[in-house]
Each structure stands twice: as structure tokens, then as C-alpha cells.
Short mmCIF file of C-alpha atoms in Angstrom, two decimals:
data_model
loop_
_atom_site.label_atom_id
_atom_site.label_comp_id
_atom_site.label_asym_id
_atom_site.label_seq_id
_atom_site.Cartn_x
_atom_site.Cartn_y
_atom_site.Cartn_z
CA MET A 98 0.09 -0.15 0.05
CA THR A 99 1.49 3.32 -0.89
CA ASP A 100 1.80 5.67 1.85
CA THR A 101 1.64 9.12 0.06
CA ILE A 102 0.64 10.30 -3.31
CA LEU A 103 2.36 13.36 -4.56
CA ASP A 104 0.61 15.13 -7.62
CA ALA A 105 2.89 16.59 -10.08
CA ARG A 106 0.78 16.53 -13.12
CA ARG A 107 1.01 19.80 -15.39
CA LEU A 108 4.13 20.34 -13.68
CA LEU A 109 7.27 20.49 -16.10
CA CYS A 110 10.93 19.19 -15.42
CA PRO A 111 12.50 19.86 -12.83
CA LEU A 112 9.66 20.78 -10.76
CA PRO A 113 8.37 17.27 -10.36
CA VAL A 114 11.74 16.54 -9.13
CA ILE A 115 11.40 18.59 -6.23
CA ARG A 116 8.24 18.19 -5.47
CA THR A 117 9.32 14.92 -4.84
CA GLN A 118 12.36 15.42 -3.48
CA ASP A 119 10.50 17.86 -0.80
CA ALA A 120 7.74 14.91 -0.49
CA VAL A 121 10.16 12.33 0.43
CA GLN A 122 11.88 13.91 3.38
CA LYS A 123 8.83 13.93 5.03
CA LEU A 124 8.83 10.63 4.57
CA GLN A 125 10.56 7.48 6.67
CA TYR A 126 12.72 4.16 6.21
CA GLY A 127 10.62 2.25 4.30
CA GLN A 128 7.48 4.16 3.12
CA THR A 129 6.72 4.33 -0.75
CA LEU A 130 5.81 7.74 -2.37
CA LYS A 131 3.40 7.54 -5.56
CA VAL A 132 4.03 10.68 -8.37
CA LEU A 133 1.99 11.05 -10.84
CA CYS A 134 3.23 13.30 -13.62
CA SER A 135 2.89 14.52 -16.62
CA ASP A 136 5.57 15.60 -18.06
CA PRO A 137 7.74 12.84 -19.89
CA GLY A 138 10.99 13.78 -18.63
CA VAL A 139 10.25 12.49 -15.18
CA VAL A 140 10.87 9.41 -16.53
CA GLN A 141 14.46 9.88 -16.85
CA ASP A 142 14.83 12.24 -13.84
CA ILE A 143 12.81 10.73 -10.69
CA PRO A 144 15.05 7.91 -11.11
CA ALA A 145 18.37 10.11 -11.77
CA TRP A 146 17.27 11.73 -8.08
CA CYS A 147 16.58 8.21 -6.79
CA ARG A 148 19.67 6.99 -7.70
CA VAL A 149 21.96 9.75 -6.18
CA HIS A 150 20.02 9.83 -3.00
CA GLY A 151 20.18 5.98 -2.54
CA HIS A 152 16.04 5.61 -2.70
CA GLU A 153 14.50 2.94 -5.14
CA ILE A 154 12.04 3.13 -7.73
CA LEU A 155 9.09 0.19 -7.61
CA ASN A 156 7.32 0.61 -10.51
CA ILE A 157 6.75 3.44 -12.82
CA GLN A 158 3.89 2.54 -15.30
CA GLU A 159 3.44 4.78 -18.40
CA GLY A 160 0.23 5.96 -19.67
CA ASP A 161 -0.62 8.29 -22.79
CA ASP A 162 -0.94 11.12 -20.71
CA GLU A 163 0.23 10.45 -17.22
CA ILE A 164 3.06 8.98 -15.59
CA VAL A 165 3.07 7.00 -12.51
CA ILE A 166 6.35 6.57 -10.77
CA THR A 167 5.83 4.48 -6.65
CA ILE A 168 9.38 5.13 -4.80
CA LEU A 169 10.75 3.20 -2.18
CA VAL A 170 12.21 5.72 0.64
CA CYS A 171 15.77 4.02 1.53
CA ASN A 172 18.01 6.46 2.70
CA THR A 173 16.75 9.15 5.38
CA GLU A 174 20.26 10.69 5.95
CA MET B 685 27.14 24.39 -7.08
CA ILE B 686 26.07 22.10 -9.93
CA SER B 687 24.49 24.05 -13.33
CA GLY B 688 24.63 20.83 -15.31
CA GLY B 689 28.11 22.34 -17.23
CA LEU B 690 31.38 21.39 -17.52
CA ASP B 691 33.17 23.66 -15.11
CA SER B 692 30.66 23.21 -12.24
CA LEU B 693 31.65 19.23 -12.57
CA LEU B 694 35.12 19.78 -12.93
CA ALA B 695 35.52 22.06 -9.49
CA ALA B 696 33.57 19.66 -7.43
CA ARG B 697 35.72 16.91 -8.74
CA VAL B 698 39.06 19.16 -8.12
CA VAL B 699 37.78 19.46 -4.77
CA MET B 700 37.07 15.82 -4.16
CA GLU B 701 40.13 14.82 -5.47
CA GLN B 702 41.38 16.32 -2.15
CA GLY B 703 39.33 14.28 0.11
CA VAL B 704 36.45 16.72 0.82
CA HIS B 705 32.61 15.67 1.16
CA VAL B 706 30.56 17.17 -1.84
CA GLU B 707 26.92 17.12 -2.20
CA GLY B 708 25.29 19.37 -4.99
CA ILE B 709 23.29 21.93 -5.24
CA ASN B 710 21.37 23.62 -7.78
CA PHE B 711 18.57 26.26 -8.16
CA TYR B 712 15.62 26.35 -9.68
CA THR B 713 14.62 29.82 -11.53
CA GLY B 714 11.71 29.05 -13.60
CA PHE B 715 13.75 30.34 -16.41
CA CYS B 716 16.14 27.70 -17.08
CA VAL B 717 16.35 26.31 -19.92
CA GLU B 718 17.13 22.87 -18.57
CA GLY B 719 14.13 20.00 -20.46
CA HIS B 720 11.57 21.99 -20.49
CA THR B 721 11.28 23.31 -24.12
CA HIS B 722 12.10 19.67 -25.20
CA ALA B 723 9.21 18.07 -22.61
CA ILE B 724 6.91 20.53 -24.20
CA ARG B 725 7.45 19.90 -28.28
CA LYS B 726 6.39 16.27 -29.21
CA LYS B 727 9.31 16.20 -31.85
CA ASP B 728 11.62 16.41 -29.20
CA ARG B 729 10.25 13.75 -27.24
CA ALA B 730 11.77 10.95 -29.49
CA ARG B 731 15.31 12.22 -27.54
CA PRO B 732 14.49 12.50 -24.48
CA LYS B 733 16.63 15.12 -22.31
CA ARG B 734 18.49 14.42 -19.05
CA ASN B 735 18.99 17.06 -16.40
CA ASN B 736 22.77 17.98 -16.83
CA ALA B 737 22.19 18.87 -13.16
CA LEU B 738 22.02 15.08 -12.35
CA TRP B 739 23.51 13.59 -14.73
CA SER B 740 26.36 15.61 -13.33
CA ALA B 741 25.83 14.31 -9.70
CA GLU B 742 25.67 11.03 -10.85
CA GLN B 743 29.23 10.96 -12.79
CA LEU B 744 30.72 12.19 -9.27
CA GLY B 745 28.63 9.72 -7.12
CA ILE B 746 27.56 13.10 -4.88
CA LYS B 747 23.82 13.98 -3.78
CA LEU B 748 21.73 16.60 -5.47
CA HIS B 749 19.63 19.24 -4.42
CA ILE B 750 17.54 21.45 -6.21
CA VAL B 751 16.03 24.25 -4.97
CA ASP B 752 12.67 26.00 -6.06
CA ILE B 753 14.11 29.75 -5.96
CA ILE B 754 10.98 30.77 -8.70
CA ASP B 755 9.23 33.63 -5.97
CA GLU B 756 12.61 34.56 -4.78
CA TYR B 757 14.12 35.04 -8.04
CA LYS B 758 11.54 37.73 -9.08
CA ASP B 759 13.43 40.43 -7.51
CA VAL B 760 17.12 39.76 -9.13
CA VAL B 761 14.96 39.74 -12.32
CA LEU B 762 12.85 42.85 -11.55
CA ASN B 763 15.35 44.89 -10.06
CA PRO B 764 18.80 44.12 -10.64
CA ARG B 765 21.12 46.32 -8.76
CA HIS B 766 24.05 45.72 -11.39
CA GLY B 767 21.83 46.10 -14.64
CA TYR B 768 20.63 43.57 -17.31
CA GLY B 769 23.04 41.88 -19.76
CA THR B 770 22.18 42.26 -23.89
CA ASN B 771 18.79 41.01 -23.18
CA LEU B 772 16.68 40.75 -19.49
CA ASN B 773 19.23 38.67 -18.00
CA PRO B 774 20.61 40.11 -14.64
CA CYS B 775 23.79 37.68 -15.01
CA LEU B 776 25.25 39.53 -11.78
CA ASP B 777 22.28 39.72 -9.90
CA CYS B 778 21.78 36.25 -10.32
CA LYS B 779 25.30 34.62 -9.58
CA ILE B 780 25.28 36.59 -6.33
CA PHE B 781 21.77 35.50 -5.40
CA MET B 782 23.15 31.96 -5.88
CA VAL B 783 25.69 31.86 -3.92
CA GLU B 784 23.81 33.86 -0.87
CA LYS B 785 20.91 31.16 -1.52
CA ALA B 786 24.34 28.46 -1.15
CA HIS B 787 25.26 30.00 1.59
CA GLU B 788 22.05 29.78 3.20
CA TRP B 789 21.64 26.11 2.78
CA LEU B 790 25.72 26.00 4.04
CA VAL B 791 25.17 27.19 7.28
CA ALA B 792 21.49 25.32 7.56
CA ASN B 793 23.33 22.15 6.82
CA ASP B 794 26.28 22.08 8.38
CA PHE B 795 28.52 22.65 5.40
CA ASP B 796 31.79 24.43 5.39
CA PHE B 797 32.33 26.02 1.85
CA ILE B 798 31.01 26.47 -1.64
CA VAL B 799 32.05 25.49 -4.69
CA THR B 800 31.84 27.15 -8.00
CA GLY B 801 32.87 26.28 -11.56
CA GLU B 802 33.72 30.15 -12.42
CA VAL B 803 36.06 30.93 -14.42
CA ILE B 804 37.89 34.51 -15.06
CA GLY B 805 37.18 35.99 -17.98
CA GLN B 806 34.78 32.79 -19.37
CA ARG B 807 31.34 35.10 -18.81
CA PRO B 808 31.35 38.92 -19.47
CA MET B 809 28.91 40.26 -17.16
CA SER B 810 29.39 37.33 -14.28
CA GLN B 811 32.74 36.22 -14.28
CA ARG B 812 35.23 38.26 -14.93
CA ARG B 813 38.10 39.47 -12.18
CA ASP B 814 36.60 42.70 -10.87
CA THR B 815 33.31 40.74 -10.12
CA MET B 816 34.51 37.75 -8.37
CA PRO B 817 35.27 39.65 -5.46
CA VAL B 818 31.80 41.48 -5.47
CA ILE B 819 29.94 38.15 -5.85
CA ALA B 820 32.05 36.78 -2.81
CA ARG B 821 31.09 40.06 -0.59
CA ASP B 822 27.52 40.58 -1.86
CA SER B 823 26.31 36.93 -1.39
CA GLY B 824 27.52 36.81 2.03
CA ALA B 825 29.96 34.02 1.54
CA ALA B 826 33.13 36.11 1.44
CA ASP B 827 35.88 33.96 1.65
CA ARG B 828 33.93 30.58 2.24
CA LEU B 829 33.39 30.87 -2.16
CA VAL B 830 35.82 28.79 -3.65
CA ARG B 831 36.62 28.52 -7.26
CA PRO B 832 38.92 25.76 -7.62
CA LEU B 833 39.64 26.38 -11.83
CA CYS B 834 40.72 29.60 -11.31
CA ALA B 835 41.85 29.95 -7.35
CA LYS B 836 45.06 30.99 -8.48
CA TYR B 837 44.11 34.03 -9.45
CA LEU B 838 41.90 35.02 -6.42
CA PRO B 839 43.22 36.04 -2.63
CA GLU B 840 43.47 32.81 -1.03
CA THR B 841 40.35 31.83 0.79
CA LEU B 842 38.82 30.11 4.31
CA PRO B 843 39.50 26.54 3.37
CA GLU B 844 42.99 27.20 1.80
CA ARG B 845 44.04 28.85 4.93
CA GLU B 846 42.51 26.34 7.34
CA GLY B 847 44.61 23.31 4.95
CA TRP B 848 41.45 21.61 4.02
CA LEU B 849 42.05 22.22 0.61
CA ASP B 850 45.64 22.70 -0.80
CA ARG B 851 45.98 25.28 -3.00
CA ASP B 852 49.02 24.20 -4.83
CA GLN B 853 46.57 21.51 -6.67
CA LEU B 854 43.93 24.46 -7.58
CA TYR B 855 43.62 25.74 -10.78
CA ALA B 856 44.27 28.96 -13.04
CA PHE B 857 42.07 29.24 -16.07
CA ASN B 858 41.14 32.11 -17.31
CA GLY B 859 39.39 33.46 -20.51
CA ARG B 860 37.17 31.74 -22.81
CA SER B 861 38.92 28.96 -23.87
CA ARG B 862 37.53 25.74 -23.11
CA LYS B 863 40.97 23.70 -24.17
CA PRO B 864 41.92 24.02 -20.21
CA GLN B 865 38.94 22.61 -18.87
CA MET B 866 38.34 19.67 -21.67
CA ALA B 867 42.07 18.29 -20.86
CA LEU B 868 41.17 18.05 -17.26
CA ALA B 869 38.09 16.37 -17.98
CA THR B 870 40.18 14.17 -19.97
CA ARG B 871 42.65 13.94 -17.41
CA PHE B 872 39.49 12.83 -15.03
CA GLY B 873 37.63 10.39 -17.15
CA PHE B 874 34.94 12.72 -18.29
CA ALA B 875 33.90 11.51 -21.66
CA ASP B 876 30.71 13.03 -22.00
CA TYR B 877 29.52 16.33 -20.94
CA ALA B 878 27.30 19.12 -21.22
CA GLN B 879 28.56 21.06 -24.62
CA PRO B 880 28.00 25.11 -24.11
CA ALA B 881 24.95 25.71 -25.74
CA GLY B 882 24.50 29.69 -25.97
CA GLY B 883 23.50 29.84 -22.34
CA CYS B 884 21.28 27.39 -19.65
CA CYS B 885 18.83 30.89 -19.30
CA PHE B 886 16.18 31.77 -21.03
CA LEU B 887 16.68 35.35 -20.03
CA THR B 888 19.88 35.45 -22.25
CA ASP B 889 17.46 34.86 -25.39
CA ARG B 890 16.58 37.60 -27.17
CA GLN B 891 13.39 36.60 -28.48
CA TYR B 892 12.41 35.52 -25.07
CA SER B 893 13.28 38.49 -23.59
CA VAL B 894 11.18 40.31 -26.48
CA LYS B 895 8.28 38.44 -25.18
CA LEU B 896 9.12 39.33 -22.00
CA ALA B 897 9.30 42.64 -22.23
CA ASP B 898 6.07 42.99 -24.13
CA LEU B 899 4.21 41.22 -21.44
CA TRP B 900 5.28 43.89 -18.63
CA ARG B 901 4.61 46.91 -21.52
CA SER B 902 1.00 45.61 -22.31
CA ARG B 903 -0.25 44.66 -18.86
CA GLY B 904 1.48 48.03 -17.31
CA ARG B 905 3.86 46.83 -14.79
CA ARG B 906 6.75 44.56 -14.09
CA ASP B 907 5.60 41.54 -12.45
CA TYR B 908 5.21 37.81 -13.52
CA GLU B 909 3.82 34.95 -11.99
CA LEU B 910 5.74 31.10 -13.21
CA ASP B 911 2.69 30.29 -15.70
CA ASP B 912 3.41 33.57 -17.72
CA ILE B 913 6.94 32.92 -18.09
CA MET B 914 6.13 29.27 -19.38
CA LEU B 915 3.26 30.39 -21.62
CA LEU B 916 6.43 32.87 -22.86
CA LYS B 917 8.29 29.51 -24.26
CA VAL B 918 5.83 27.77 -25.50
CA GLY B 919 4.32 28.73 -29.05
CA ARG B 920 4.04 31.35 -31.75
CA HIS B 921 2.90 34.59 -29.92
CA LEU B 922 0.70 38.04 -31.66
CA ARG B 923 -0.19 41.13 -30.28
CA PRO B 924 -2.34 42.56 -32.62
CA ARG B 925 -3.28 45.32 -30.45
CA PRO B 926 -1.78 46.71 -26.94
CA GLY B 927 -4.22 44.52 -24.59
CA PHE B 928 -4.74 41.74 -27.05
CA LYS B 929 -2.31 38.61 -27.48
CA LEU B 930 -2.55 35.36 -29.28
CA ILE B 931 -0.19 32.46 -28.37
CA VAL B 932 -0.51 29.76 -31.11
CA GLY B 933 0.38 25.99 -30.67
CA ARG B 934 2.73 24.86 -33.18
CA GLU B 935 2.45 21.63 -33.45
CA GLU B 936 0.94 18.54 -31.17
CA GLY B 937 2.78 18.71 -28.31
CA GLU B 938 2.47 22.17 -27.75
CA ASN B 939 -1.25 22.14 -27.90
CA LYS B 940 -1.61 19.43 -25.14
CA PHE B 941 0.44 21.94 -23.43
CA LEU B 942 -1.47 24.56 -23.62
CA GLU B 943 -4.86 22.51 -23.05
CA GLY B 944 -3.74 22.71 -19.77
CA TYR B 945 -4.49 26.83 -19.68
CA ARG B 946 -8.18 26.53 -21.43
CA LYS B 947 -10.26 27.38 -18.34
CA ARG B 948 -8.13 29.69 -17.27
CA PHE B 949 -7.92 31.82 -21.07
CA VAL B 950 -10.88 31.98 -23.88
CA HIS B 951 -9.37 29.44 -26.37
CA MET B 952 -10.16 28.22 -29.92
CA PHE B 953 -9.16 25.52 -32.39
CA PRO B 954 -10.32 24.52 -35.67
CA VAL B 955 -12.67 21.40 -35.64
CA SER B 956 -13.20 21.46 -39.45
CA HIS B 957 -9.60 21.21 -40.52
CA THR B 958 -6.57 19.91 -38.05
CA GLY B 959 -5.12 23.07 -36.49
CA PRO B 960 -3.54 24.45 -33.51
CA LEU B 961 -5.01 25.47 -30.03
CA VAL B 962 -4.83 29.21 -29.84
CA LEU B 963 -4.98 31.13 -26.55
CA LEU B 964 -6.83 34.71 -26.21
CA ASP B 965 -4.52 37.02 -23.90
CA GLY B 966 -6.11 40.24 -22.50
CA GLU B 967 -9.41 41.80 -22.54
CA LEU B 968 -11.51 41.59 -25.50
CA GLU B 969 -13.21 43.95 -27.43
CA ALA B 970 -15.55 43.80 -30.61
CA GLY B 971 -14.12 42.17 -33.41
CA ASP B 972 -11.15 40.60 -31.86
CA LEU B 973 -12.56 36.81 -31.67
CA GLU B 974 -13.07 36.82 -35.00
CA LEU B 975 -10.01 38.19 -36.08
CA ALA B 976 -8.33 35.20 -33.48
CA ALA B 977 -10.58 32.61 -35.52
CA ARG B 978 -9.78 34.12 -38.48
CA LEU B 979 -5.80 34.10 -37.22
CA THR B 980 -6.40 30.08 -36.08
CA ALA B 981 -7.78 28.95 -39.27
CA ARG B 982 -4.46 30.27 -40.86
CA PHE B 983 -2.52 28.38 -38.84
CA SER B 984 -4.58 25.22 -39.00
CA LYS B 985 -4.32 22.92 -42.47
CA GLY B 986 -7.30 24.44 -43.43
CA ARG B 987 -5.29 28.15 -44.27
CA ASP B 988 -5.79 28.11 -48.02
CA ALA B 989 -9.51 26.83 -47.86
CA ALA B 990 -12.74 29.38 -48.62
CA SER B 991 -13.98 28.59 -45.16
CA VAL B 992 -12.87 27.51 -41.55
CA THR B 993 -15.21 26.44 -38.68
CA VAL B 994 -13.34 27.39 -35.47
CA GLN B 995 -14.72 26.38 -31.98
CA ALA B 996 -14.18 28.75 -29.56
CA GLY B 997 -14.41 28.19 -25.66
CA ASP B 998 -15.34 31.49 -22.76
CA LEU B 999 -14.08 31.25 -19.44
CA ASP B 1000 -17.44 30.36 -18.31
CA GLY B 1001 -17.14 26.77 -20.12
CA SER B 1002 -19.30 27.96 -23.18
CA VAL B 1003 -18.62 27.23 -26.57
CA GLN B 1004 -19.38 28.79 -30.01
CA MET B 1005 -18.74 28.49 -33.44
CA LEU B 1006 -17.59 30.70 -35.86
CA ASP B 1007 -17.11 30.43 -39.73
CA VAL B 1008 -14.56 31.93 -40.80
CA VAL B 1009 -12.59 32.91 -43.62
CA PRO B 1010 -8.65 32.08 -43.02
CA PHE B 1011 -6.42 35.54 -42.49
CA PRO B 1012 -3.95 35.51 -45.37
CA GLY B 1013 -0.14 34.69 -44.02
CA GLU B 1014 0.92 37.45 -46.11
CA ASP B 1015 -1.32 39.87 -44.70
CA ILE B 1016 -0.18 39.62 -40.94
CA PRO B 1017 1.32 42.60 -39.72
CA ALA B 1018 4.76 41.35 -39.11
CA ASP B 1019 5.35 43.35 -35.94
CA TRP B 1020 2.54 41.41 -34.91
CA TYR B 1021 5.04 38.49 -34.01
CA LEU B 1022 6.66 38.63 -30.98
#
């Protein structure tokens, strides 16, 4: 079950990344964040942000108009 | 401070080589070129553009903190103490502001000094020998601001005095030549890095600055919201009269992006032919709707047709159909185009 949902639709990169970053900072180790996006750039940028911060991408669902990325918070430093 | 360009990548690497723990910080002003228009325009989606700041952080193996400074940045754009560059680019004030924000972050997060990729003589406004001390002073960072690529031309900084950094292992790059940076990139094994591409900020772009100045003039005040500056990046902008502007989507990706604004603008699109979504900005006067419909038809596949049907949507959700003769392309006055 997802702990938090972030609606970042209609935002263009890097804003979805920034909102993701801000949301993850409020979560605990092991919690999950589902990010709803419309900018296709997130498919590259959010995983890149997760890699440099040590979080795990659990799933990326790409639809015609919406992309849903689920993140597992792995690093709470 | 990681911009995504080669210089900041190298500067961070030079410091890391001396055993310093580095984390990246990157600022988002709303005017950053990074990614936006590529995300909007469908033709660019086939070659997705990476975020170079994140890419740099990955190459370096460091964290990257991206900070939204959209609101605070307005004062830099609207009231630059050191003035504008060739266009509406307040480069020196921008650099001072970003270093100031980095310094605030440093204090809040218990870091010791700031590293930038500045090189004396690299840029005409913000990277000159005489502006380097101004940035250090006015930002409040003072001697906690280190420019590893040109440090040998500058006074000793706190990290050098304290022995955290060995000045002998810092560099003396200057001028516009990129050869020293490329050589250093090769030494560090960076084969793939962002090429200089004429700036990272829309404010350095002449056409963009013209549209921003037009926005301020038409509203009678110098101000903007994020949506204003985003819309200036998208579509053709035509201003037939001072209080009335059209934003015409140029292709499917832009039309889709503009669709998100349909509830906030009177808008129209052709229904008898394929064509653009058009937003109408301003207080409409008699004749504006028909003129806009004719221009919409002009930029549609029905431009040579005898008549095009255009659907116009009002702010209250009501719609009306207009059958119009497309505006002849050669009759559109050149000064309508922004």
C-alpha cells in the first residue's frame, strides 16, 4: 500500500523532481511515495534523483497522458 | 553549485580529489532552459533530454539538492542592482543571489564552504576579475566561496588557509578558451559532458526577452507568475493590439501543453480542419474573437480553404462556432509577431 501520493501533473521538470524531493524528506525509511506526472522527462529525472539519493524505484507506469512512479524511501540521512 | 555544465562538474571533482565531502546544489528559477521546451514539443520527445545537473551528480557520485527559488528570484529579474546584460539577463545579480542562497543552505546544513565552477573571463558579466570579489562580498559567502578552476588568480580562501584545501592543487584557468577544461575533463575520465550551448537561461535569449518585455508593457507593470514565463516559452505569440495577444500552438506537444490553460483563457481551435490550440490573452474587444478565429484558421491545415469552422471556448465554459475565412498569411503585419 502506498503511504503518500504526490500530484505533480502539469508540472514540467525539474519541478516534479523538486516536489518529489520535498515529499521524500517527510517520509520514513521503508515508506513509499507514488508520484503522478505528465511531463515525460520524469521518466529520466526522477530515477536519476533517486539513484543519487539512494532511493529505489519500485515501478514506473507510462500511460498516454500520465506517468506514475512509485518510490521506496531507502535513505533518510 | 552544480549547473549541469562542464565547469561546475570539474570544480566539484577537483575538490573531491582532495578528499572533501561534496554535495551538489542546483537552483531552479523558472527561466532555466533545462528540459522544458523539450518536454513540451512532441518532436523532441524522441530524444529525451537528461537533466544535466542530475547527470553531473551521478558522474560525481554525490547527492544533488534542487532548490525552487522561483518566487524569490522575481526580485532579481525585476530589480537587478547591477543591471541587465544584452537582454533581460541579470547575470551578476543572479550569481550573487544563488551564492547567497547556497550560503544559507550551507549554514542550515552544517557545511563549510561553497564551490563554483566560475572561471575569470569566461562570461562577460558575471565571470570577470572585478566581479568575482563582488559576488563573494554581496552574497555574504565571503572567503567561504571557492572557485577551484581559477583559484590561483584569486585571494586565498578560508578552506585554503585552514588546510582543508591545498592551493597548489587548484587551477589557474582564465578566459573563454575551453581547452584547459576539456583537458582536465579527459584527465578525470569525463568523456561525455554538456556542451556549451549559448546559455542555460531563457533570459539570455533575445526573443524570449522581447516577449517578457512585451508582457510587462501590455500589463502596465513589471511582474510575472510562473505560468506567465512558462507560456512565453511555448507557441507563436502575436499581438494585434496592445491589450490583446494570441498564443498559437505550433505542434501537437505544444497544443497539449496549452490545453492545460483552457480554463484560464478564452481559447479556440479549428474543428473543420486540423490545427492549433490558441489562447487569447487580454480583455477582448469587438472584433477580437473573429480576428483570432481567422488567425487560428490561418495556422490550420485549412489555411487555403474558403472557410474554416473554429470552436471558441469562453471562461464560463460556453462554446460557440465561428465560420471564418482564414487570414491571409502575407497580410499578417510583421510587428504582430513577438
